[in-house]
C-alpha angles and dihedrals in degrees: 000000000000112000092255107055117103109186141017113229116184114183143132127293129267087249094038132088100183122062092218144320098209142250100359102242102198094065100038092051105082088050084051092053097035091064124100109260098191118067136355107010098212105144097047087050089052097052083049102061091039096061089048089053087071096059099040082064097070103048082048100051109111083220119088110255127210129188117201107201124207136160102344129019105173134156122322083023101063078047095051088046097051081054084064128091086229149003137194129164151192114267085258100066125119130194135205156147100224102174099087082068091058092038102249123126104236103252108177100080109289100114092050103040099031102068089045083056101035117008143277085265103047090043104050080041083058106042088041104050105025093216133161118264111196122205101266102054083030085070095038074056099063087234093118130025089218153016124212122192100246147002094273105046087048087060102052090044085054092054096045090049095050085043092060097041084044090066100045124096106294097199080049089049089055097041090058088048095045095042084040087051085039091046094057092065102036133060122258090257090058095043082056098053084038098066094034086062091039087058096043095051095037113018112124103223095180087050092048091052096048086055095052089054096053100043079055097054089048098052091044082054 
């Protein structure tokens, strides 16, 4: 992402009710079927691993990235989503793997970032019966952090919420997402020592200090 940016909304379009509804299949049809079937699949294991390079991208942005869900949230988009540092929705929202149904094994991320979000259970109950998840099972679920009543609501809450985030430390924003990535592949005793270390070689004393003072001027007023 450009250096200035702060934080990463994804959300649906002004004309458009529904978040995604996935790898268009229509056009990815004819390189599918393009591809050789007998022998080495190459080419089908390439195109793989370039489309989860996209959304290994986001979990790997050192920006914080939130997904605003409305209308439809299939496939490849509740994969793009668990990619994501938070989602929240509209009470319309509905989420679902839909590949099973197609007979494909999801492939973008879903069967490896969903249990961590929402459980070994819900997940495997998602990937195996490719069923529809509405909002508000979706946040018993532990899939969003929050459900709004409608789309646009949704929306202004999404861009409160980036705003916020926009004016907090940037060099802060990048060091929760990098202990919390640390933090997946190490034991808690590790993740500990980690950001220990993280604080003692970044934080910005002088910066920490001018915030203090201006929550507290805030408060006295």
């Amino acid at each position: 992402a450009d250096a200035r940016t702060r934080v990463i909304l994804i959300r649906p379009g002004k004309a458009n009710k529904h978040l995604t509804y996935g790898l268009d299949l229509m056009k990815a049809a004819p390189a599918l079927m393009n591809l050789p079937m007998d022998g080495p699949r190459k080419g089908l294991h390439s195109l793989i691993l370039g489309w989860q390079d996209a959304f290994n991208a986001l979990e790997r942005s050192t920006k914080p990235v939130i997904v605003a869900a409305s209308g439809w949230c299939i496939g490849a988009g509740v994969e793009m989503a668990v990619a994501a540092d938070i989602r929240i929705c509209s009470a319309d929202a509905k989420f679902s793997l839909k590949e099973a149904a197609l007979g494909i094994v999801a492939d973008l991320g879903g069967l490896q970032r969903l249990p961590p979000i929402v459980g070994e259970g819900n997940a495997r109950y998602m990937a195996l019966t490719a069923c529809d998840i509405d909002a508000q099972k979706a946040m018993t679920m532990g899939l969003v952090s929050d459900v709004f009543a409608d789309r646009d609501t949704l929306l202004a809450e999404a861009e409160k919420m980036a705003t916020k985030m926009a004016a907090m430390d940037a060099d802060c924003m990048r060091g929760v997402k990098h202990v919390m990535e640390y933090n997946k592949r190490h034991s808690v005793d590790d993740g500990l020592q980690y950001v220990a270390a993280w604080n003692a070689s970044f934080l910005d004393l002088q910066s920490v200090g001018a915030r203090i003072a201006s929550m507290q001027s805030k408060v006295k007023k």
